[in-house]
mmCIF file of C-alpha atoms and ligand atoms in Angstrom:
data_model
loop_
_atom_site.group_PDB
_atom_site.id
_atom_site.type_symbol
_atom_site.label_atom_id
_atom_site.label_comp_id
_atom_site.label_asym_id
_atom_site.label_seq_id
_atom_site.Cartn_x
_atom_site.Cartn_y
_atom_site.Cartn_z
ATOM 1 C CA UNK A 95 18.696 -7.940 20.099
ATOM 2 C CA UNK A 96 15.347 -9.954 20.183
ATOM 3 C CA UNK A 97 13.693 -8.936 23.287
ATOM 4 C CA UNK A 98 10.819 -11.702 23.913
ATOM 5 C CA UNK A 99 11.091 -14.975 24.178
ATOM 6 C CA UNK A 100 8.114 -15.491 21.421
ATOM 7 C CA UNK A 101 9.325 -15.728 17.599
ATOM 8 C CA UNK A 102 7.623 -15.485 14.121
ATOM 9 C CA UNK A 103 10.079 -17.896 12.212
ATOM 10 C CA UNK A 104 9.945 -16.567 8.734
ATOM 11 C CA UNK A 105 10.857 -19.553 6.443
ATOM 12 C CA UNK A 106 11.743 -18.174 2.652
ATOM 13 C CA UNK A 107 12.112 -22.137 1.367
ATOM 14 C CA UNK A 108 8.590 -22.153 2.405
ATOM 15 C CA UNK A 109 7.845 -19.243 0.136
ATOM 16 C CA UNK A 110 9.538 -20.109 -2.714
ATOM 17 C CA UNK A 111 7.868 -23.372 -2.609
ATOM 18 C CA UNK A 112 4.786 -21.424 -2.660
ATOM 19 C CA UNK A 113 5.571 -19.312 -5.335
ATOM 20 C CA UNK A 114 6.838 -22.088 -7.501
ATOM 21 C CA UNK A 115 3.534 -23.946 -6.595
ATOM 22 C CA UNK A 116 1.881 -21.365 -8.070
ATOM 23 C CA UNK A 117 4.299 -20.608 -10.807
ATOM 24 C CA UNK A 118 3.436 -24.344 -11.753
ATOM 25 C CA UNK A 119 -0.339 -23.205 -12.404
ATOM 26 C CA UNK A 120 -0.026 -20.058 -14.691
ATOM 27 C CA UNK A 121 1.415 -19.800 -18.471
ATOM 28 C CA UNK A 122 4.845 -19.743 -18.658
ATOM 29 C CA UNK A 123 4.714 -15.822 -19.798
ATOM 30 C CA UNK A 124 2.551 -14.938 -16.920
ATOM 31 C CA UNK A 125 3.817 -12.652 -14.861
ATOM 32 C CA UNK A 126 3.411 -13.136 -10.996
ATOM 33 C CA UNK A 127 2.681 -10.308 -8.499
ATOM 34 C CA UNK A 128 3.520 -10.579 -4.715
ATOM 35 C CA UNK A 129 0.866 -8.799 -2.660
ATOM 36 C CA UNK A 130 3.413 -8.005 0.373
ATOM 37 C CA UNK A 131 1.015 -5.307 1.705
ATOM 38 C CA UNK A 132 0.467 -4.898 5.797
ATOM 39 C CA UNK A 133 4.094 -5.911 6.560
ATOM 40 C CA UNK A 134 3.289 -8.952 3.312
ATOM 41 C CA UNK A 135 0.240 -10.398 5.810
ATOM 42 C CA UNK A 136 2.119 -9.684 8.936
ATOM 43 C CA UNK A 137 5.302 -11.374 8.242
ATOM 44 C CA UNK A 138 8.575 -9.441 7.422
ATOM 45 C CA UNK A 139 7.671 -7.480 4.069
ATOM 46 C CA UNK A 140 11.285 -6.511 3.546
ATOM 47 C CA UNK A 141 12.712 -10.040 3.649
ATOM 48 C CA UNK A 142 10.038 -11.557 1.772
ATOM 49 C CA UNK A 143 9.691 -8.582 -1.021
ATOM 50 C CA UNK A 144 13.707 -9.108 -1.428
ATOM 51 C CA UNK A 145 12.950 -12.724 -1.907
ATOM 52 C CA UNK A 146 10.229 -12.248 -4.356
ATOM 53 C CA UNK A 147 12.696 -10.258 -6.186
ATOM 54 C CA UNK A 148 14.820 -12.674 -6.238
ATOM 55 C CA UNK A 149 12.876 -15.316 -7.686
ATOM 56 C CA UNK A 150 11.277 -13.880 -10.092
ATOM 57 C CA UNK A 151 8.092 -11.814 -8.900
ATOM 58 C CA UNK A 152 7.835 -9.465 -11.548
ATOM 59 C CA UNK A 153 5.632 -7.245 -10.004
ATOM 60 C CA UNK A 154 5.443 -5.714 -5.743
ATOM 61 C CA UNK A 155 1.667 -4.781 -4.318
ATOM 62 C CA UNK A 156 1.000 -2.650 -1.101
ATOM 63 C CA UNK A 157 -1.761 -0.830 -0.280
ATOM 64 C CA UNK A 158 -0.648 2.320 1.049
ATOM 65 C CA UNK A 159 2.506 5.072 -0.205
ATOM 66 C CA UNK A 160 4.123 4.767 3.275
ATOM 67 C CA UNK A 161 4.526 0.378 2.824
ATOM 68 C CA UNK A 162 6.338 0.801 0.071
ATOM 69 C CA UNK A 163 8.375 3.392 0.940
ATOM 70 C CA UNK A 164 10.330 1.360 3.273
ATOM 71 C CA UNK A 165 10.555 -1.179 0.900
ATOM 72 C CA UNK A 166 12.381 1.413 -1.532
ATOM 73 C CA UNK A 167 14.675 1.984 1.139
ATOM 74 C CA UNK A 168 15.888 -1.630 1.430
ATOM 75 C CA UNK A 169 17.073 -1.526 -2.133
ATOM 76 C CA UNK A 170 13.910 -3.257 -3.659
ATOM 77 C CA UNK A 171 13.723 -1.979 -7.425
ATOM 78 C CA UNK A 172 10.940 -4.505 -8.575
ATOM 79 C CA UNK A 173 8.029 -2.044 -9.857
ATOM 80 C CA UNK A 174 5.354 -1.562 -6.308
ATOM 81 C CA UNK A 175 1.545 -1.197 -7.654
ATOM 82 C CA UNK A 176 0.502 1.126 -4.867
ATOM 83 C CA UNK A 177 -3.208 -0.343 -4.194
ATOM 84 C CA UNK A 178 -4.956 2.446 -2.631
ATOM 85 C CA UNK A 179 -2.867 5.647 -2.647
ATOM 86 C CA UNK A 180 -4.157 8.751 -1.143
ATOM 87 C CA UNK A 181 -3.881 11.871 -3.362
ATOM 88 C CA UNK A 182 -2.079 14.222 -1.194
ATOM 89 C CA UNK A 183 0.576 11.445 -1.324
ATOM 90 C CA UNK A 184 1.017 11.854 -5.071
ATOM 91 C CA UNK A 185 4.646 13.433 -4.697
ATOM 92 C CA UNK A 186 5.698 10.135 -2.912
ATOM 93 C CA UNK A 187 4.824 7.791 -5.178
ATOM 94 C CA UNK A 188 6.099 9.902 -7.750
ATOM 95 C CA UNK A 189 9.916 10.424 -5.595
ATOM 96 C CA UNK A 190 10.192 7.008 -5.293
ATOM 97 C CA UNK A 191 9.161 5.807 -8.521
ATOM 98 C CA UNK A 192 6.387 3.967 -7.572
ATOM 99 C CA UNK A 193 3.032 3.136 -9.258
ATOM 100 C CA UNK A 194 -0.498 4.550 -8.551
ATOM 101 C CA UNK A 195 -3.634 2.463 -8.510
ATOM 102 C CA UNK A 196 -6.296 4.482 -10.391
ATOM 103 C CA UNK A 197 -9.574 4.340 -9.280
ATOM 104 C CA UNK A 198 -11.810 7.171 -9.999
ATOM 105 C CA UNK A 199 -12.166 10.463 -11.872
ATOM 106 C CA UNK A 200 -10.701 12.501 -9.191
ATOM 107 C CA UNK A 201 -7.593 10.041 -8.916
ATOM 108 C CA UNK A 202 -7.132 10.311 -11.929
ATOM 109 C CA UNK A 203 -7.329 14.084 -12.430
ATOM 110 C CA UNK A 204 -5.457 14.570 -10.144
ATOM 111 C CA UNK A 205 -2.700 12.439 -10.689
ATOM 112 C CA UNK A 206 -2.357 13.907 -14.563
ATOM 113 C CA UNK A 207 -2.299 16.992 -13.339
ATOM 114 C CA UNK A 208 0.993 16.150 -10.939
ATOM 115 C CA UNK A 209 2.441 14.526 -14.068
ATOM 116 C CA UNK A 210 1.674 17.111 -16.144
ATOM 117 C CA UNK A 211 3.108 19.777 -13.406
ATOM 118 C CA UNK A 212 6.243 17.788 -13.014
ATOM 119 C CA UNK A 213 6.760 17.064 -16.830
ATOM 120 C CA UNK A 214 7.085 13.555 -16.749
ATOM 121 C CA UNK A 215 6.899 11.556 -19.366
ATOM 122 C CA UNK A 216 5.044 7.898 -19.924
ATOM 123 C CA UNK A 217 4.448 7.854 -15.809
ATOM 124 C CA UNK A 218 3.149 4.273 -15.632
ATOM 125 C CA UNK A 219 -0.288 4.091 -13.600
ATOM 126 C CA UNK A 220 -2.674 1.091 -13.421
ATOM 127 C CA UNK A 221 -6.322 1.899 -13.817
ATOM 128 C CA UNK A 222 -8.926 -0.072 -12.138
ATOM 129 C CA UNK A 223 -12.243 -0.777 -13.300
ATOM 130 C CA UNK A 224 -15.021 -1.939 -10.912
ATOM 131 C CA UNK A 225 -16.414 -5.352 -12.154
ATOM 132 C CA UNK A 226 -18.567 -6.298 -9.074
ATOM 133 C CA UNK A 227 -16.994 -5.675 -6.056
ATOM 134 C CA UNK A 228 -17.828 -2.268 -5.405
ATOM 135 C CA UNK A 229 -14.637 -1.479 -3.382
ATOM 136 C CA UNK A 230 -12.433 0.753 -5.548
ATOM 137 C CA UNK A 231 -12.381 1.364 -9.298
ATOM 138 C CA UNK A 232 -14.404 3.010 -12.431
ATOM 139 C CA UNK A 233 -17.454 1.768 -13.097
ATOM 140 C CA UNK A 234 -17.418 -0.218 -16.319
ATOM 141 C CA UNK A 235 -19.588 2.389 -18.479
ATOM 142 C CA UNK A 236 -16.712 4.757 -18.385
ATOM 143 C CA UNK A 237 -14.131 2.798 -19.959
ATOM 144 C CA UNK A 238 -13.912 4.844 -23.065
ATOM 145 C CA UNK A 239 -13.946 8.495 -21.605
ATOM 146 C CA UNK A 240 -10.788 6.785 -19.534
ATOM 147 C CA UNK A 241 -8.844 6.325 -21.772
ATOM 148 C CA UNK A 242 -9.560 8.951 -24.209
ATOM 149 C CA UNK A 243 -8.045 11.305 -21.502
ATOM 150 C CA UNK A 244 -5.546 8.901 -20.645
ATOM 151 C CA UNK A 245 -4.508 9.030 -24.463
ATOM 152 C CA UNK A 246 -4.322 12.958 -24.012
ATOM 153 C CA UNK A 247 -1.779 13.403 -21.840
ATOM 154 C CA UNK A 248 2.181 11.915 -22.712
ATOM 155 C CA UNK A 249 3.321 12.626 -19.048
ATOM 156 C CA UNK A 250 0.946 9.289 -17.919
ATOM 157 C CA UNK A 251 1.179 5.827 -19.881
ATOM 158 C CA UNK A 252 -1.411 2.603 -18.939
ATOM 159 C CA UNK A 253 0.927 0.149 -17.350
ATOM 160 C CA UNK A 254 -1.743 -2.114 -16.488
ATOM 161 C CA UNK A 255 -5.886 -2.386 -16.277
ATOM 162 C CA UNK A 256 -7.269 -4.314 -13.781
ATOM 163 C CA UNK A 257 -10.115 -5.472 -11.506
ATOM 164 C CA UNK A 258 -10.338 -7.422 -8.390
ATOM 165 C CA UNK A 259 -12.749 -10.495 -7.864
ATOM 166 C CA UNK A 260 -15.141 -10.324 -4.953
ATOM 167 C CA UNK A 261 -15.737 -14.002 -4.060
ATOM 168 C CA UNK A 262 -13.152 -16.173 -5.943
ATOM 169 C CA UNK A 263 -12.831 -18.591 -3.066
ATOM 170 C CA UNK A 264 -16.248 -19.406 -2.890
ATOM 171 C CA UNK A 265 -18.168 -21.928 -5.567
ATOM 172 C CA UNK A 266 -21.453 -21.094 -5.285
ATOM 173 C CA UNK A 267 -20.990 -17.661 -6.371
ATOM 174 C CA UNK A 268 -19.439 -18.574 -10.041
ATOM 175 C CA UNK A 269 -22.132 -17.345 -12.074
ATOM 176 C CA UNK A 270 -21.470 -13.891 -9.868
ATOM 177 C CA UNK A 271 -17.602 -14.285 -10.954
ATOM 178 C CA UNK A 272 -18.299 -15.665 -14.521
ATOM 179 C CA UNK A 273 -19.857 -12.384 -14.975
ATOM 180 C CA UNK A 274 -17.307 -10.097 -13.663
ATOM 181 C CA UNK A 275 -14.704 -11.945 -15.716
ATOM 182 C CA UNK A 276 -17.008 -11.544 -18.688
ATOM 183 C CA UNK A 277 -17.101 -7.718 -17.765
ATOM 184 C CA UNK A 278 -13.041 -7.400 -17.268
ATOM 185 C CA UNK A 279 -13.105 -9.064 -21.045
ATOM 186 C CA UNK A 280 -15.145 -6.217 -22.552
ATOM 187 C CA UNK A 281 -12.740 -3.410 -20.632
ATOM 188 C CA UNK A 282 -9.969 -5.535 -22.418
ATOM 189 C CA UNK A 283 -11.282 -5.062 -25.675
ATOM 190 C CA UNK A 284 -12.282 -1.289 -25.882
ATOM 191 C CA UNK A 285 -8.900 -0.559 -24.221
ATOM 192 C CA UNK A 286 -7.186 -2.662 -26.936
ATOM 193 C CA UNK A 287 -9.239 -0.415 -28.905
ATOM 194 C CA UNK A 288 -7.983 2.639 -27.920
ATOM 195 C CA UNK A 289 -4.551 2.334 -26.615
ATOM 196 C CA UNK A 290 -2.294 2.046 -29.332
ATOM 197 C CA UNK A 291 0.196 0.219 -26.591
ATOM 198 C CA UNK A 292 -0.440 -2.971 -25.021
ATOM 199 C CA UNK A 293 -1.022 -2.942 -21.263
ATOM 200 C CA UNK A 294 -0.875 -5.375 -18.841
ATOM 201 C CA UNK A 295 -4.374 -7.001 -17.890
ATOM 202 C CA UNK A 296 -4.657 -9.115 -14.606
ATOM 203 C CA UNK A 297 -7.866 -10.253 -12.427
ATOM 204 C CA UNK A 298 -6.959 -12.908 -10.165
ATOM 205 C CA UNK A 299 -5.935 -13.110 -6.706
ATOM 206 C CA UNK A 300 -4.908 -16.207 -4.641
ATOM 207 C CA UNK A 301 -8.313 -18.230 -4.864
ATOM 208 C CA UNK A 302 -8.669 -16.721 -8.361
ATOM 209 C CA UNK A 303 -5.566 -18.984 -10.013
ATOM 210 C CA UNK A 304 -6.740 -21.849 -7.975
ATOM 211 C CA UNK A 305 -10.527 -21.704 -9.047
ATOM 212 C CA UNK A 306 -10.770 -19.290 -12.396
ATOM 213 C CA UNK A 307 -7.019 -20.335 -14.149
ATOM 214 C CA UNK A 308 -8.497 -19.468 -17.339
ATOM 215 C CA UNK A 309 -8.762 -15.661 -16.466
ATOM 216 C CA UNK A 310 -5.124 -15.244 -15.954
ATOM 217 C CA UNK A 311 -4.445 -12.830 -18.455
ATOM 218 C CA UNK A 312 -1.105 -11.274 -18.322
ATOM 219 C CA UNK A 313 -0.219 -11.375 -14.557
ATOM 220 C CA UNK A 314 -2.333 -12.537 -11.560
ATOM 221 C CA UNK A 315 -1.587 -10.736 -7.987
ATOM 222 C CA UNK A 316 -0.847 -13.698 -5.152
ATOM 223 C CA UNK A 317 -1.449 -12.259 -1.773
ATOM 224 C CA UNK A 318 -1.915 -15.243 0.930
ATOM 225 C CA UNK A 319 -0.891 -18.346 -0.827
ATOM 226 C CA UNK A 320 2.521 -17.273 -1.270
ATOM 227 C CA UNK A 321 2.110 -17.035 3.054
ATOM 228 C CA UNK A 322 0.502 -20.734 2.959
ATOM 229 C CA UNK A 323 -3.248 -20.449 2.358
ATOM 230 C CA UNK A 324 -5.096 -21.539 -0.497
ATOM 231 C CA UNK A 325 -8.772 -20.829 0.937
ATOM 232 C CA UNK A 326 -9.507 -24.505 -0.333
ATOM 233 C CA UNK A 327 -8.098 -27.663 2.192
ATOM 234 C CA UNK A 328 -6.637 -29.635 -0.719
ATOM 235 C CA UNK A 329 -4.506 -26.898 -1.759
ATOM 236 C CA UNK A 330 -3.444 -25.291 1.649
ATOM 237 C CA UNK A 331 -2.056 -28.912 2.203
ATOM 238 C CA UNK A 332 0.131 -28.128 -0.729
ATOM 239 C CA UNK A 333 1.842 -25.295 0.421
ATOM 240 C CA UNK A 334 4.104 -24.406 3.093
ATOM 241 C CA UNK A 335 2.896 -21.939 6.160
ATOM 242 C CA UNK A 336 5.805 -19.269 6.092
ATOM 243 C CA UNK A 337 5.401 -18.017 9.335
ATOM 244 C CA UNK A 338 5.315 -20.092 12.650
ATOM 245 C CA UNK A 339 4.850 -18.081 15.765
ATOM 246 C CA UNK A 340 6.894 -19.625 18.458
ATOM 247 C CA UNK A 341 7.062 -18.931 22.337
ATOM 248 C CA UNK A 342 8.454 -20.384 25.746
ATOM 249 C CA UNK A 343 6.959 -21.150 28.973
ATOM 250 C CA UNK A 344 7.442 -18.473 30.911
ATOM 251 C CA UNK A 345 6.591 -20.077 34.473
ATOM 252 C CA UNK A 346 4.785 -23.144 35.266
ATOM 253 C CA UNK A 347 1.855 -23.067 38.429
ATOM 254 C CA UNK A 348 0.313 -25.989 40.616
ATOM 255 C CA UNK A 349 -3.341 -24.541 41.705
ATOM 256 C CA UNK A 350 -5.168 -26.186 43.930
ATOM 257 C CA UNK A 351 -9.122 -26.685 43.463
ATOM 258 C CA UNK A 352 -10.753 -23.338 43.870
ATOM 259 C CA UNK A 353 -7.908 -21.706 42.806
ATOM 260 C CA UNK A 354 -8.365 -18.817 40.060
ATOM 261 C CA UNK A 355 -6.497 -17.861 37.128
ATOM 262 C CA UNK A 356 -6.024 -14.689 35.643
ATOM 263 C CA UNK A 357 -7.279 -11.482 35.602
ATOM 264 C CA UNK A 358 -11.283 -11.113 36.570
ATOM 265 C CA UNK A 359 -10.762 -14.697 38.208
ATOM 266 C CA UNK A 360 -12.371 -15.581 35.346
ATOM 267 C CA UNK A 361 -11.756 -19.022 35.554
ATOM 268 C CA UNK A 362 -11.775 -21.375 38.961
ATOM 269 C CA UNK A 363 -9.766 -24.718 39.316
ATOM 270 C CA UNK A 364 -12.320 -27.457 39.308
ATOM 271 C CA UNK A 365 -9.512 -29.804 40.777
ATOM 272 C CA UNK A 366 -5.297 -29.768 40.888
ATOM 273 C CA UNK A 367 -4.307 -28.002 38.095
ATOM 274 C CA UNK A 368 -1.136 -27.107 36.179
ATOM 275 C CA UNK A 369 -0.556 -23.998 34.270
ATOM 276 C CA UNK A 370 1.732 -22.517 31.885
ATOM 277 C CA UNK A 371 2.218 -18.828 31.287
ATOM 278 C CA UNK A 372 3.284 -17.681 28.120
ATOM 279 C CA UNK A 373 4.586 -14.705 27.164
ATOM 280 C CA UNK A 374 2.202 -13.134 24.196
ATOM 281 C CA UNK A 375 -0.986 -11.748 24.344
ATOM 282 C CA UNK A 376 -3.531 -9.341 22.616
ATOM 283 C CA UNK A 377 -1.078 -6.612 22.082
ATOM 284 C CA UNK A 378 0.797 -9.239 20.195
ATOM 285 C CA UNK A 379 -2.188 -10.239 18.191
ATOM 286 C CA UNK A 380 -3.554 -13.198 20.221
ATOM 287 C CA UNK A 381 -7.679 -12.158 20.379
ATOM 288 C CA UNK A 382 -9.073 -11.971 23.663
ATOM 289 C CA UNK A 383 -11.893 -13.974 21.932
ATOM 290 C CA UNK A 384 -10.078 -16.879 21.938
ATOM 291 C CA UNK A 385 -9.545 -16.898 25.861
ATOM 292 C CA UNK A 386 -11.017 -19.091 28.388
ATOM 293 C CA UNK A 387 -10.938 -22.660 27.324
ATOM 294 C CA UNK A 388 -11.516 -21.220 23.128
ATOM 295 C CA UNK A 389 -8.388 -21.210 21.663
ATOM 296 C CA UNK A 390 -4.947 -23.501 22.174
ATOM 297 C CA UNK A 391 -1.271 -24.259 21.557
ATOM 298 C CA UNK A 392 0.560 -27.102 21.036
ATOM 299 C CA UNK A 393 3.254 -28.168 23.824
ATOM 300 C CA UNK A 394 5.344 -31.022 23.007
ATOM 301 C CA UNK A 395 2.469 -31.606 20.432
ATOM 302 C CA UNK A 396 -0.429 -31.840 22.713
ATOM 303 C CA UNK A 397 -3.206 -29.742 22.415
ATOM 304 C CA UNK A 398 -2.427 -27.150 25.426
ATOM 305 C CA UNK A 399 -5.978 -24.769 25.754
ATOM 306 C CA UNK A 400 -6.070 -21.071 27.383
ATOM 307 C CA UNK A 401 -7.210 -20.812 30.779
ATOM 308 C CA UNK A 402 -9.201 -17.666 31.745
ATOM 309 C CA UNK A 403 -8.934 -14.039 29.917
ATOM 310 C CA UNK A 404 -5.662 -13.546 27.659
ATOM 311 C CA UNK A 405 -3.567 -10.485 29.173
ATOM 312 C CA UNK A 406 -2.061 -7.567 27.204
ATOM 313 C CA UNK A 407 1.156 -9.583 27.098
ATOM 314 C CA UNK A 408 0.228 -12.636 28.133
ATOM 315 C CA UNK A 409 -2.180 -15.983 28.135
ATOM 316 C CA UNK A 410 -2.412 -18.933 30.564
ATOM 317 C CA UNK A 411 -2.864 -22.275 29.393
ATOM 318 C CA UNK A 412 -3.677 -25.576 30.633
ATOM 319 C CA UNK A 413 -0.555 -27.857 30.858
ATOM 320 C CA UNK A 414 -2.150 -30.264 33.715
ATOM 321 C CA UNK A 415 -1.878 -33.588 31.372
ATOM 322 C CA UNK A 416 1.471 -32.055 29.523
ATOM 323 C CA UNK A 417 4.798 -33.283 29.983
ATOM 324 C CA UNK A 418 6.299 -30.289 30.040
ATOM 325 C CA UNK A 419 8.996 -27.600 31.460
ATOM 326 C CA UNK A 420 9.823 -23.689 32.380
ATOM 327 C CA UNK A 421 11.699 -23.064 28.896
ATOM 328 C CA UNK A 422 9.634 -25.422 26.584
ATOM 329 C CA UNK A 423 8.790 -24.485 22.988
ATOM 330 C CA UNK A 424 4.996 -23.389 22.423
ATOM 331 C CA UNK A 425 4.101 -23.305 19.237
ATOM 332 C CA UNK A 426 1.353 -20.910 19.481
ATOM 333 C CA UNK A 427 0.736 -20.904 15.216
ATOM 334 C CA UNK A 428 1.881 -24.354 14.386
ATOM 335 C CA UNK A 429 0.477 -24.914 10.907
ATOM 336 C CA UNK A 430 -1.997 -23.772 8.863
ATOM 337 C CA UNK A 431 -4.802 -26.079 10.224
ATOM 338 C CA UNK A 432 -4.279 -25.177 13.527
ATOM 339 C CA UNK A 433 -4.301 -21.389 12.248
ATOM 340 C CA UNK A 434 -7.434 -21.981 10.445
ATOM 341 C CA UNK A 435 -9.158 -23.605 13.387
ATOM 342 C CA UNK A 436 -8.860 -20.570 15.754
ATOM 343 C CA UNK A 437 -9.771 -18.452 13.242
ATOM 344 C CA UNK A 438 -12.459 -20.443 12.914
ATOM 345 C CA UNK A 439 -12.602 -20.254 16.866
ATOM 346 C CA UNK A 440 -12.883 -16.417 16.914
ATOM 347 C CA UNK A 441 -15.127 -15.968 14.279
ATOM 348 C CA UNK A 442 -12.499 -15.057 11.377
ATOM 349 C CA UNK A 443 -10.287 -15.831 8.555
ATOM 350 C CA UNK A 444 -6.658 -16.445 8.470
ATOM 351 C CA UNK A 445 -5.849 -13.180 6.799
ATOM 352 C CA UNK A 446 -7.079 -11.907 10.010
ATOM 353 C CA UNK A 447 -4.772 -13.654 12.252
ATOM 354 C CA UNK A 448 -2.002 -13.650 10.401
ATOM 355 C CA UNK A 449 -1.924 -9.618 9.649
ATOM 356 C CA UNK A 450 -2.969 -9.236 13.648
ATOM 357 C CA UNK A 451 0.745 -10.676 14.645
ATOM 358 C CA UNK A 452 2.038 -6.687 15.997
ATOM 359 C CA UNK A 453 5.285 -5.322 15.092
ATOM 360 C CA UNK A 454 6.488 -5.882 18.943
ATOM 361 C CA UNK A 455 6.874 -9.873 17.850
ATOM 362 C CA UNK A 456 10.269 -10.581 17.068
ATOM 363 C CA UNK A 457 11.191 -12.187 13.326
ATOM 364 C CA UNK A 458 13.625 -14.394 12.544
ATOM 365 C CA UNK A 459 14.394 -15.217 8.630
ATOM 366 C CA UNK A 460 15.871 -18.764 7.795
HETATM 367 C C1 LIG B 682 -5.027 -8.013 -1.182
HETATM 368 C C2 LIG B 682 -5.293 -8.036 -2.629
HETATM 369 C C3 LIG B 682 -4.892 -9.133 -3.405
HETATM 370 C C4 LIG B 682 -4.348 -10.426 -2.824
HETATM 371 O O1 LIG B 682 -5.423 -11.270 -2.450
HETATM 372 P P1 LIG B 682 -5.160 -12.739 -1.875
HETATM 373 O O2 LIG B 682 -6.520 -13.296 -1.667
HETATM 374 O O3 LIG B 682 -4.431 -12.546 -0.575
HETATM 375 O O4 LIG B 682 -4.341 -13.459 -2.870
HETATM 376 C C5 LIG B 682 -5.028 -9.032 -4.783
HETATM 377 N N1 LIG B 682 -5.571 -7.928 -5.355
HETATM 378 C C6 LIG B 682 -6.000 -6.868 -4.623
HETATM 379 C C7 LIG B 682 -6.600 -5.706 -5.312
HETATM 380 C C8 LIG B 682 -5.885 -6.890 -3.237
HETATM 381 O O5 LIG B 682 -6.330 -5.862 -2.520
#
């Protein structure tokens, strides 16, 4: 049952067009990881993990035990890099055969002590080394006390080193990323050093393959371009937005001059006026900042902008010049331009908006 007139359409030709788009960009023996963490950018992260599976993601990324636990239980048996586990979720990732980011000492302490509890053998973690960011990882210096205790201990095995760029979209920091690429190269070597197996190294994120191809490495980790964004105009007009939030008009209203609309009255009719209400509103993801005369949708492809204060479940919009009826299609996301304008609107990014949509929104997957 879908319970709401208002729709993300999922569209997995869209996504495989990304993929392949990016696919197009890497070495052929590169291996591509989908970044399907909060519900893969606020889409359907079972549907779109299954597809990535399909077509030949090699790796899964979430950041947290519980994402990709439900992913498990769907059947997906792609290997799931768990970004940022928590350690008292160690048993978890270890039940459902899923991977641990590495980060610090304690992390790692205390995941070879699990292993060695349990007896595993070769338990395949991914340690990750701080190059600049300063979000997660080991700092650089301690590369070599890594994995000297890595290298005492059978029940773990390296699966992977990595690091994480902290302004790949942006140009006029590549001397910044030039040197955390430079930094990632020296962790490369004294692991190569020391490991007498060959891990897998990867750096790049979206804007990373697009601006730094030349630090692919063994695998890069594609997180919003595979949803339609390539932080960079020319190449977000190559992709394909994978998710377009739909909606109806709920009820259409004639006000008179003086009139108000909407909670607060917060906005009077200057003169006649037409509305449309439409049924989503902040508790679907819709920011209040983009309320009163802000933000807009397209009606039968005009430009149709909010009127007054968007409602919990609700927004009014201004349909006086619009051709338009109870029942109508809103597109309320229609593209990725129009996405990245009210981000732009409300002060934000598209990640934002997109990982904002709440689980209450139905999805449908063409
Ligand atoms: C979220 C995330 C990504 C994906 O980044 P995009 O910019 O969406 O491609 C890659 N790596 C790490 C560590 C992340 O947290």
């Amino acid at each position: 049952m879908t319970n709401h007139a208002t729709i993300l359409e999922l569209s997995t030709e869209a996504l495989q067009h990304n993929f392949n788009f990016f696919k197009a960009r890497l070495k052929p023996q590169t291996k591509i990881l989908g970044v399907v963490k909060a519900f893969a950018y606020g889409s359907e992260a079972i549907a779109i993990a299954k597809h990535l599976e399909k077509i030949g993601a090699s790796y899964l990324a979430v950041a947290y035990v519980k994402e990709a636990l439900s992913l498990r239980n769907a059947g997906i048996n792609l290997p799931i890099l768990i970004l940022h586990p928590q350690i008292n979720q160690y048993e978890f990732i270890v039940k459902y055969k899923l991977e641990p980011n590495i980060y610090s000492q304690r992390s790692l302490d205390a995941f070879i002590d699990l292993a060695n509890q349990k007896k595993l053998s070769n338990y395949p973690i991914h340690i990750k080394f701080n190059t600049g960011l300063n979000r997660l990882g080991f700092d650089v210096a301690q590369v070599e006390a890594v994995f000297n205790q890595v290298n005492k201990h059978d029940s773990v095995m390296v699966a992977s080193v990595f690091s994480h760029l902290a302004a790949s979209e942006d140009l006029s920091e590549k001397e910044f990323t030039q040197s955390q690429i430079q930094s990632f190269k020296k962790v490369i070597s004294q692991c190569e050093k020391q490991l007498i197996y060959k891990p897998i190294f990867h750096l790049l994120n979206t804007s990373g393959v697009i601006n730094y191809n030349e630090a692919q490495f063994d695998m890069v980790r594609i997180g919003i371009g595979l949803y339609g964004f390539g932080n960079d105009d020319k190449i977000t007009a190559q992709l394909k937005l994978v998710g377009v939030l739909k909606s109806k008009i709920s009820q259409i209203h004639h006000l008179k001059a003086g009139d108000s609309v909407g909670y607060n009255r917060a906005y009077f009719a200057k003169a006649d006026l037409t509305t449309a209400t439409i049924p989503i509103g902040h508790a679907d993801g819709i920011s209040r900042q983009l309320g009163n005369g802000k933000g807009y949708v397209y009606i039968n492809n005009q430009k149709a902008f909010i009127v007054g204060n968007v409602c919990m479940d609700m927004l009014m919009v201004n349909v006086t010049n619009i051709d338009c009826a109870e029942g109508d299609v809103v597109l309320v996301f229609k593209n990725q331009q129009h996405i990245e304008d009210l981000a732009q609107i409300q002060g934000s990014i598209p990640y934002e908006l997109l990982t904002a949509i709440s689980q209450r929104v139905d999805r449908i997957i063409s």
